[in-house]
Amino acid sequence: MLIQRKNTDVLALTDEEFLELRNFIVRITGIYFPESKKYFIESKLRPRVETLGLKTYGDYLNYLRYSPFRGSELDVLFKLITINETYFFRDEAQFDTIEKEILPKIIESKPRNGFRTLRIWSAGCSTGDEAYTVAMIFLEKIKPKYPDVNVEIIGTDINSAVLDVARRGIYKRYSVRYVPENYMRKYFTILNDEEFHLIEDVKRLVKFKQLNLMDKFQMVTMRNFDLILLRNVLIYFDENSRREVVSWIYDSLNRGGYLIVGYSESLRNLTKAFKVVYFDKTIGYKKE
Ligand SMILES: C[S@@+](CC[C@H](N)C(=O)[O-])C[C@H]1O[C@@H](n2cnc3c(N)ncnc32)[C@H](O)[C@@H]1O
């Protein structure tokens, strides 16, 4: 049912505007908002529409489409609509498998002339917790066993604000609550009860950059990865976008490389390109 705007309404999002905005958003970002998320969109965008002095959400959509500030406004939009929940050692069993099974397998398959380098991508990295978790595991568990191995980790996200947090490397207690005690002591400087600074040795291993997984031109620049983490990102996407991103991610992997998706996610119905590898507590998708 279409909602008619009354004079007394404070900037209400009509059904029609919602559908147009949602089509626009899914086309650009892959993120799909079902009808149940109409209020989310309305409340997230309202302050922005008001700040710009626009009268309707339809005007905002036109601004996003045609304004000379379109590029920077999209950046604002991405910050408003993305869900950035993350924390260190999230779904620890996956990191355990990465440490004990996946990385050793990848390393041992690499030729041993000089240094071997692992290339790892945290895609949809939010504030960097996932990328830095891998970096700490590398320093703590992998490097001592394989001293000739180096690592390059890249974290990417569509939301530039979370990347700023990632680059700073300063976290609140919530983010570090599952970090094992020995890692906490070794890899963080604890300034006070609420601020935990990652040490430079960890920060140095990870580079961050803004990247939209739906942007084919950006995606083709991401090549030769041994391990890609794409966890808790595609759950927000519609099926076509998921399929597209997964096929590009496949192209980003080296042969023998692995893709890990979120604990509750699966690539079933999206692709048959990967070999599904069942580990003790997690599933890996291998490019053979
Ligand atoms: C829920 S967080 C997951 C963070 C981390 N991977 C984890 O599992 O803890 C999802 C992240 O995906 C990012 N994201 C959503 N759509 C994206 C897109 N089209 N391109 C790149 N990143 C995107 C969001 O900005 C958000 O930071």
mmCIF file of C-alpha atoms and ligand atoms in Angstrom:
data_model
loop_
_atom_site.group_PDB
_atom_site.id
_atom_site.type_symbol
_atom_site.label_atom_id
_atom_site.label_comp_id
_atom_site.label_asym_id
_atom_site.label_seq_id
_atom_site.Cartn_x
_atom_site.Cartn_y
_atom_site.Cartn_z
ATOM 1 C CA MET A 1 0.000 0.000 0.000
ATOM 2 C CA LEU A 2 1.327 3.438 -0.922
ATOM 3 C CA ILE A 3 1.679 5.931 1.925
ATOM 4 C CA GLN A 4 0.511 9.445 0.994
ATOM 5 C CA ARG A 5 2.539 12.178 2.665
ATOM 6 C CA LYS A 6 0.410 14.561 4.785
ATOM 7 C CA ASN A 7 1.451 18.107 5.648
ATOM 8 C CA THR A 8 1.869 17.114 9.277
ATOM 9 C CA ASP A 9 4.310 14.272 8.461
ATOM 10 C CA VAL A 10 7.947 14.689 9.315
ATOM 11 C CA LEU A 11 9.746 13.416 6.280
ATOM 12 C CA ALA A 12 8.146 9.995 5.842
ATOM 13 C CA LEU A 13 9.543 7.484 3.384
ATOM 14 C CA THR A 14 6.789 6.371 1.004
ATOM 15 C CA ASP A 15 6.619 2.787 -0.225
ATOM 16 C CA GLU A 16 7.451 3.955 -3.714
ATOM 17 C CA GLU A 17 10.515 5.899 -2.570
ATOM 18 C CA PHE A 18 11.636 2.929 -0.512
ATOM 19 C CA LEU A 19 11.458 0.612 -3.516
ATOM 20 C CA GLU A 20 13.388 3.047 -5.702
ATOM 21 C CA LEU A 21 16.043 3.608 -3.049
ATOM 22 C CA ARG A 22 16.400 -0.093 -2.417
ATOM 23 C CA ASN A 23 16.827 -0.821 -6.145
ATOM 24 C CA PHE A 24 19.437 1.897 -6.370
ATOM 25 C CA ILE A 25 21.304 0.603 -3.299
ATOM 26 C CA VAL A 26 21.308 -3.041 -4.358
ATOM 27 C CA ARG A 27 22.559 -2.177 -7.822
ATOM 28 C CA ILE A 28 25.516 -0.218 -6.463
ATOM 29 C CA THR A 29 26.417 -2.122 -3.305
ATOM 30 C CA GLY A 30 24.770 -5.545 -3.563
ATOM 31 C CA ILE A 31 23.074 -4.872 -0.210
ATOM 32 C CA TYR A 32 19.390 -5.795 -0.333
ATOM 33 C CA PHE A 33 16.808 -4.320 2.021
ATOM 34 C CA PRO A 34 13.587 -6.339 2.338
ATOM 35 C CA GLU A 35 10.327 -4.543 3.217
ATOM 36 C CA SER A 36 10.959 -5.234 6.906
ATOM 37 C CA LYS A 37 13.974 -2.905 6.740
ATOM 38 C CA LYS A 38 12.016 0.095 5.478
ATOM 39 C CA TYR A 39 12.161 1.760 8.878
ATOM 40 C CA PHE A 40 15.926 1.177 9.051
ATOM 41 C CA ILE A 41 16.416 3.042 5.756
ATOM 42 C CA GLU A 42 14.011 5.783 6.768
ATOM 43 C CA SER A 43 15.645 6.440 10.120
ATOM 44 C CA LYS A 44 19.235 6.131 8.856
ATOM 45 C CA LEU A 45 18.738 8.503 5.915
ATOM 46 C CA ARG A 46 16.402 11.051 7.531
ATOM 47 C CA PRO A 47 19.090 13.180 9.245
ATOM 48 C CA ARG A 48 21.083 13.313 6.013
ATOM 49 C CA VAL A 49 18.087 14.310 3.879
ATOM 50 C CA GLU A 50 17.302 17.058 6.415
ATOM 51 C CA THR A 51 20.894 18.285 6.590
ATOM 52 C CA LEU A 52 20.949 18.660 2.813
ATOM 53 C CA GLY A 53 17.710 20.686 3.046
ATOM 54 C CA LEU A 54 15.869 18.268 0.747
ATOM 55 C CA LYS A 55 12.103 17.852 0.979
ATOM 56 C CA THR A 56 11.662 14.166 0.204
ATOM 57 C CA TYR A 57 13.603 10.911 0.029
ATOM 58 C CA GLY A 58 12.908 11.000 -3.705
ATOM 59 C CA ASP A 59 14.861 14.275 -3.861
ATOM 60 C CA TYR A 60 17.678 12.523 -2.043
ATOM 61 C CA LEU A 61 17.699 9.735 -4.597
ATOM 62 C CA ASN A 62 17.966 12.322 -7.365
ATOM 63 C CA TYR A 63 20.813 13.957 -5.459
ATOM 64 C CA LEU A 64 22.582 10.583 -5.272
ATOM 65 C CA ARG A 65 22.048 10.069 -8.989
ATOM 66 C CA TYR A 66 22.668 13.458 -10.528
ATOM 67 C CA SER A 67 24.351 15.853 -8.110
ATOM 68 C CA PRO A 68 27.914 16.979 -8.896
ATOM 69 C CA PHE A 69 28.710 15.681 -5.380
ATOM 70 C CA ARG A 70 27.410 12.232 -6.254
ATOM 71 C CA GLY A 71 30.745 10.512 -5.516
ATOM 72 C CA SER A 72 31.174 11.913 -2.031
ATOM 73 C CA GLU A 73 27.460 11.481 -1.291
ATOM 74 C CA LEU A 74 27.698 7.788 -2.113
ATOM 75 C CA ASP A 75 30.478 7.610 0.445
ATOM 76 C CA VAL A 76 28.113 9.172 3.006
ATOM 77 C CA LEU A 77 25.391 6.695 2.015
ATOM 78 C CA PHE A 78 27.733 3.714 2.476
ATOM 79 C CA LYS A 79 28.563 4.901 5.995
ATOM 80 C CA LEU A 80 24.861 5.196 6.841
ATOM 81 C CA ILE A 81 23.543 1.889 5.534
ATOM 82 C CA THR A 82 26.250 -0.692 6.216
ATOM 83 C CA ILE A 83 26.206 -2.976 9.246
ATOM 84 C CA ASN A 84 29.747 -3.116 10.580
ATOM 85 C CA GLU A 85 29.486 -5.570 13.479
ATOM 86 C CA THR A 86 32.814 -7.331 14.015
ATOM 87 C CA TYR A 87 35.288 -8.260 16.738
ATOM 88 C CA PHE A 88 38.628 -9.992 17.151
ATOM 89 C CA PHE A 89 38.574 -13.815 17.016
ATOM 90 C CA ARG A 90 34.917 -13.834 15.875
ATOM 91 C CA ASP A 91 33.956 -17.490 15.322
ATOM 92 C CA GLU A 92 37.252 -18.660 16.713
ATOM 93 C CA ALA A 93 36.933 -22.188 15.271
ATOM 94 C CA GLN A 94 37.477 -20.725 11.817
ATOM 95 C CA PHE A 95 40.715 -19.055 12.902
ATOM 96 C CA ASP A 96 41.788 -22.296 14.533
ATOM 97 C CA THR A 97 41.305 -24.099 11.201
ATOM 98 C CA ILE A 98 43.113 -21.332 9.328
ATOM 99 C CA GLU A 99 46.062 -21.633 11.707
ATOM 100 C CA LYS A 100 46.282 -25.412 11.993
ATOM 101 C CA GLU A 101 45.097 -26.629 8.594
ATOM 102 C CA ILE A 102 44.693 -24.062 5.878
ATOM 103 C CA LEU A 103 47.821 -21.914 6.171
ATOM 104 C CA PRO A 104 50.188 -24.901 6.660
ATOM 105 C CA LYS A 105 48.667 -26.589 3.575
ATOM 106 C CA ILE A 106 49.086 -23.436 1.490
ATOM 107 C CA ILE A 107 52.630 -22.816 2.735
ATOM 108 C CA GLU A 108 53.743 -26.371 2.082
ATOM 109 C CA SER A 109 52.429 -26.218 -1.462
ATOM 110 C CA LYS A 110 54.594 -23.183 -2.285
ATOM 111 C CA PRO A 111 58.015 -23.639 -3.910
ATOM 112 C CA ARG A 112 60.909 -23.225 -1.488
ATOM 113 C CA ASN A 113 63.222 -20.924 -3.317
ATOM 114 C CA GLY A 114 63.962 -17.975 -1.045
ATOM 115 C CA PHE A 115 61.121 -16.389 0.915
ATOM 116 C CA ARG A 116 57.581 -17.638 0.570
ATOM 117 C CA THR A 117 54.871 -14.977 0.811
ATOM 118 C CA LEU A 118 51.280 -15.540 1.842
ATOM 119 C CA ARG A 119 48.705 -13.148 0.404
ATOM 120 C CA ILE A 120 45.560 -12.822 2.480
ATOM 121 C CA TRP A 121 42.488 -10.647 1.878
ATOM 122 C CA SER A 122 39.874 -9.713 4.466
ATOM 123 C CA ALA A 123 37.011 -8.609 2.187
ATOM 124 C CA GLY A 124 34.406 -6.530 4.022
ATOM 125 C CA CYS A 125 36.849 -6.083 6.882
ATOM 126 C CA SER A 126 34.929 -3.393 8.786
ATOM 127 C CA THR A 127 37.195 -1.971 11.529
ATOM 128 C CA GLY A 128 39.981 -4.437 10.764
ATOM 129 C CA ASP A 129 39.467 -6.857 13.653
ATOM 130 C CA GLU A 130 39.404 -9.895 11.334
ATOM 131 C CA ALA A 131 42.498 -8.866 9.345
ATOM 132 C CA TYR A 132 44.450 -8.115 12.527
ATOM 133 C CA THR A 133 43.348 -11.415 14.096
ATOM 134 C CA VAL A 134 44.984 -13.207 11.160
ATOM 135 C CA ALA A 135 48.077 -11.007 11.514
ATOM 136 C CA MET A 136 48.455 -11.905 15.197
ATOM 137 C CA ILE A 137 47.978 -15.617 14.484
ATOM 138 C CA PHE A 138 50.634 -15.337 11.800
ATOM 139 C CA LEU A 139 53.128 -13.773 14.229
ATOM 140 C CA GLU A 140 52.286 -16.098 17.099
ATOM 141 C CA LYS A 141 51.851 -19.462 15.367
ATOM 142 C CA ILE A 142 52.947 -19.448 11.744
ATOM 143 C CA LYS A 143 56.154 -17.413 11.664
ATOM 144 C CA PRO A 144 57.883 -19.431 14.443
ATOM 145 C CA LYS A 145 57.155 -22.663 12.511
ATOM 146 C CA TYR A 146 57.962 -21.297 9.046
ATOM 147 C CA PRO A 147 60.581 -18.549 9.476
ATOM 148 C CA ASP A 148 61.039 -18.191 5.710
ATOM 149 C CA VAL A 149 57.389 -17.236 5.233
ATOM 150 C CA ASN A 150 56.159 -13.644 5.034
ATOM 151 C CA VAL A 151 52.636 -12.344 4.888
ATOM 152 C CA GLU A 152 50.804 -9.541 3.101
ATOM 153 C CA ILE A 153 47.319 -8.909 4.439
ATOM 154 C CA ILE A 154 44.891 -6.498 2.860
ATOM 155 C CA GLY A 155 41.615 -5.386 4.417
ATOM 156 C CA THR A 156 38.969 -3.761 2.221
ATOM 157 C CA ASP A 157 35.568 -2.274 2.900
ATOM 158 C CA ILE A 158 33.062 -0.022 1.150
ATOM 159 C CA ASN A 159 32.696 2.153 4.267
ATOM 160 C CA SER A 160 35.578 4.620 4.573
ATOM 161 C CA ALA A 161 34.821 5.443 8.241
ATOM 162 C CA VAL A 162 35.476 1.892 9.442
ATOM 163 C CA LEU A 163 38.725 1.860 7.485
ATOM 164 C CA ASP A 164 39.863 4.961 9.398
ATOM 165 C CA VAL A 165 39.283 3.069 12.641
ATOM 166 C CA ALA A 166 41.161 0.065 11.233
ATOM 167 C CA ARG A 167 44.173 2.187 10.300
ATOM 168 C CA ARG A 168 44.258 3.749 13.776
ATOM 169 C CA GLY A 169 44.283 0.321 15.432
ATOM 170 C CA ILE A 170 42.729 1.477 18.701
ATOM 171 C CA TYR A 171 39.906 -0.672 20.049
ATOM 172 C CA LYS A 172 37.363 -0.757 22.852
ATOM 173 C CA ARG A 173 36.921 -3.619 25.289
ATOM 174 C CA TYR A 174 33.947 -5.001 23.307
ATOM 175 C CA SER A 175 36.148 -5.628 20.256
ATOM 176 C CA VAL A 176 38.910 -7.425 22.132
ATOM 177 C CA ARG A 177 36.772 -9.426 24.557
ATOM 178 C CA TYR A 178 37.643 -12.780 22.930
ATOM 179 C CA VAL A 179 41.349 -12.104 22.429
ATOM 180 C CA PRO A 180 43.288 -14.780 24.360
ATOM 181 C CA GLU A 181 45.153 -13.435 27.382
ATOM 182 C CA ASN A 182 48.647 -14.104 25.977
ATOM 183 C CA TYR A 183 47.837 -12.328 22.702
ATOM 184 C CA MET A 184 46.419 -9.418 24.669
ATOM 185 C CA ARG A 185 49.632 -8.998 26.633
ATOM 186 C CA LYS A 186 51.894 -9.416 23.644
ATOM 187 C CA TYR A 187 50.135 -7.543 20.850
ATOM 188 C CA PHE A 188 48.244 -4.705 22.553
ATOM 189 C CA THR A 189 49.313 -1.746 24.628
ATOM 190 C CA ILE A 190 46.642 -1.254 27.254
ATOM 191 C CA LEU A 191 46.456 2.473 27.897
ATOM 192 C CA ASN A 192 43.488 2.403 30.241
ATOM 193 C CA ASP A 193 40.545 0.151 30.939
ATOM 194 C CA GLU A 194 38.769 1.166 27.739
ATOM 195 C CA GLU A 195 41.509 1.674 25.132
ATOM 196 C CA PHE A 196 43.543 -1.090 23.588
ATOM 197 C CA HIS A 197 46.222 -0.120 21.062
ATOM 198 C CA LEU A 198 47.563 -2.668 18.626
ATOM 199 C CA ILE A 199 51.326 -2.689 18.489
ATOM 200 C CA GLU A 200 53.144 -1.601 15.317
ATOM 201 C CA ASP A 201 54.454 -5.112 14.562
ATOM 202 C CA VAL A 202 50.857 -6.224 13.963
ATOM 203 C CA LYS A 203 49.654 -3.040 12.245
ATOM 204 C CA ARG A 204 52.554 -3.176 9.816
ATOM 205 C CA LEU A 205 51.353 -6.473 8.361
ATOM 206 C CA VAL A 206 47.982 -5.131 7.221
ATOM 207 C CA LYS A 207 47.119 -2.517 4.575
ATOM 208 C CA PHE A 208 43.602 -1.147 4.210
ATOM 209 C CA LYS A 209 41.812 0.243 1.202
ATOM 210 C CA GLN A 210 38.302 1.224 0.202
ATOM 211 C CA LEU A 211 36.806 -1.253 -2.245
ATOM 212 C CA ASN A 212 33.266 -1.983 -3.340
ATOM 213 C CA LEU A 213 32.867 -5.721 -3.930
ATOM 214 C CA MET A 214 30.279 -4.909 -6.627
ATOM 215 C CA ASP A 215 32.715 -2.782 -8.596
ATOM 216 C CA LYS A 216 34.075 -5.028 -11.306
ATOM 217 C CA PHE A 217 36.889 -2.604 -12.193
ATOM 218 C CA GLN A 218 38.160 -2.638 -8.625
ATOM 219 C CA MET A 219 37.667 -6.377 -8.298
ATOM 220 C CA VAL A 220 39.881 -7.241 -11.251
ATOM 221 C CA THR A 221 42.777 -5.457 -9.521
ATOM 222 C CA MET A 222 42.604 -7.967 -6.639
ATOM 223 C CA ARG A 223 44.663 -10.941 -7.746
ATOM 224 C CA ASN A 224 46.905 -13.761 -6.483
ATOM 225 C CA PHE A 225 45.475 -14.325 -3.018
ATOM 226 C CA ASP A 226 46.111 -17.528 -1.093
ATOM 227 C CA LEU A 227 43.320 -16.975 1.404
ATOM 228 C CA ILE A 228 40.257 -14.763 1.245
ATOM 229 C CA LEU A 229 37.962 -14.158 4.194
ATOM 230 C CA LEU A 230 34.515 -13.027 3.079
ATOM 231 C CA ARG A 231 32.660 -13.471 6.315
ATOM 232 C CA ASN A 232 29.304 -11.985 7.233
ATOM 233 C CA VAL A 233 29.179 -9.765 4.161
ATOM 234 C CA LEU A 234 27.148 -11.658 1.559
ATOM 235 C CA ILE A 235 24.349 -12.272 4.086
ATOM 236 C CA TYR A 236 23.240 -8.713 3.350
ATOM 237 C CA PHE A 237 23.334 -9.137 -0.446
ATOM 238 C CA ASP A 238 20.684 -10.293 -2.888
ATOM 239 C CA GLU A 239 21.274 -13.570 -4.686
ATOM 240 C CA ASN A 240 22.462 -12.152 -8.022
ATOM 241 C CA SER A 241 25.008 -9.921 -6.321
ATOM 242 C CA ARG A 242 26.230 -12.828 -4.191
ATOM 243 C CA ARG A 243 26.733 -14.931 -7.272
ATOM 244 C CA GLU A 244 28.608 -12.168 -9.061
ATOM 245 C CA VAL A 245 30.908 -11.386 -6.129
ATOM 246 C CA VAL A 246 31.692 -15.051 -5.528
ATOM 247 C CA SER A 247 32.707 -15.523 -9.163
ATOM 248 C CA TRP A 248 35.039 -12.514 -9.007
ATOM 249 C CA ILE A 249 36.461 -13.712 -5.701
ATOM 250 C CA TYR A 250 37.205 -17.045 -7.378
ATOM 251 C CA ASP A 251 39.270 -15.184 -9.972
ATOM 252 C CA SER A 252 41.147 -13.401 -7.162
ATOM 253 C CA LEU A 253 42.423 -16.665 -5.666
ATOM 254 C CA ASN A 254 45.572 -18.554 -6.580
ATOM 255 C CA ARG A 255 45.156 -22.215 -7.459
ATOM 256 C CA GLY A 256 45.270 -24.083 -4.153
ATOM 257 C CA GLY A 257 43.885 -21.000 -2.374
ATOM 258 C CA TYR A 258 40.909 -20.979 0.000
ATOM 259 C CA LEU A 259 37.814 -18.856 0.503
ATOM 260 C CA ILE A 260 36.236 -18.772 3.957
ATOM 261 C CA VAL A 261 32.710 -17.408 4.383
ATOM 262 C CA GLY A 262 30.836 -16.702 7.629
ATOM 263 C CA TYR A 263 29.915 -19.514 9.987
ATOM 264 C CA SER A 264 26.242 -19.353 9.071
ATOM 265 C CA GLU A 265 26.845 -18.829 5.350
ATOM 266 C CA SER A 266 27.217 -21.219 2.451
ATOM 267 C CA LEU A 267 28.012 -21.070 -1.244
ATOM 268 C CA ARG A 268 25.436 -23.725 -2.022
ATOM 269 C CA ASN A 269 23.315 -22.602 -5.005
ATOM 270 C CA LEU A 270 25.815 -19.871 -5.844
ATOM 271 C CA THR A 271 28.709 -21.683 -7.468
ATOM 272 C CA LYS A 272 30.121 -25.102 -8.231
ATOM 273 C CA ALA A 273 33.566 -23.768 -9.036
ATOM 274 C CA PHE A 274 35.141 -24.514 -5.639
ATOM 275 C CA LYS A 275 36.000 -27.799 -4.018
ATOM 276 C CA VAL A 276 34.209 -27.921 -0.667
ATOM 277 C CA VAL A 277 36.690 -29.017 2.014
ATOM 278 C CA TYR A 278 35.230 -30.182 5.332
ATOM 279 C CA PHE A 279 37.496 -29.461 8.274
ATOM 280 C CA ASP A 280 36.734 -30.436 11.842
ATOM 281 C CA LYS A 281 34.695 -27.360 12.721
ATOM 282 C CA THR A 282 34.493 -25.352 9.554
ATOM 283 C CA ILE A 283 34.157 -25.488 5.791
ATOM 284 C CA GLY A 284 36.688 -24.130 3.325
ATOM 285 C CA TYR A 285 36.145 -23.451 -0.368
ATOM 286 C CA LYS A 286 39.238 -24.398 -2.314
ATOM 287 C CA LYS A 287 40.190 -23.308 -5.820
ATOM 288 C CA GLU A 288 41.794 -26.333 -7.427
HETATM 289 C C1 LIG B 1 29.055 -7.373 9.361
HETATM 290 S S1 LIG B 1 30.548 -6.705 8.742
HETATM 291 C C2 LIG B 1 31.582 -8.119 8.757
HETATM 292 C C3 LIG B 1 32.993 -7.797 9.222
HETATM 293 C C4 LIG B 1 33.923 -8.991 9.294
HETATM 294 N N1 LIG B 1 34.104 -9.591 7.996
HETATM 295 C C5 LIG B 1 33.414 -10.003 10.282
HETATM 296 O O1 LIG B 1 32.906 -11.061 9.877
HETATM 297 O O2 LIG B 1 33.519 -9.763 11.493
HETATM 298 C C6 LIG B 1 30.170 -6.502 7.007
HETATM 299 C C7 LIG B 1 31.066 -5.479 6.319
HETATM 300 O O3 LIG B 1 30.882 -5.584 4.908
HETATM 301 C C8 LIG B 1 30.964 -4.282 4.356
HETATM 302 N N2 LIG B 1 30.291 -4.257 3.044
HETATM 303 C C9 LIG B 1 28.979 -4.296 2.768
HETATM 304 N N3 LIG B 1 28.766 -4.206 1.453
HETATM 305 C C10 LIG B 1 29.983 -4.104 0.871
HETATM 306 C C11 LIG B 1 30.423 -3.966 -0.471
HETATM 307 N N4 LIG B 1 29.562 -3.901 -1.498
HETATM 308 N N5 LIG B 1 31.739 -3.879 -0.713
HETATM 309 C C12 LIG B 1 32.621 -3.936 0.319
HETATM 310 N N6 LIG B 1 32.274 -4.053 1.607
HETATM 311 C C13 LIG B 1 30.965 -4.136 1.884
HETATM 312 C C14 LIG B 1 30.274 -3.406 5.387
HETATM 313 O O4 LIG B 1 30.636 -2.047 5.280
HETATM 314 C C15 LIG B 1 30.717 -4.054 6.701
HETATM 315 O O5 LIG B 1 31.814 -3.393 7.255
#
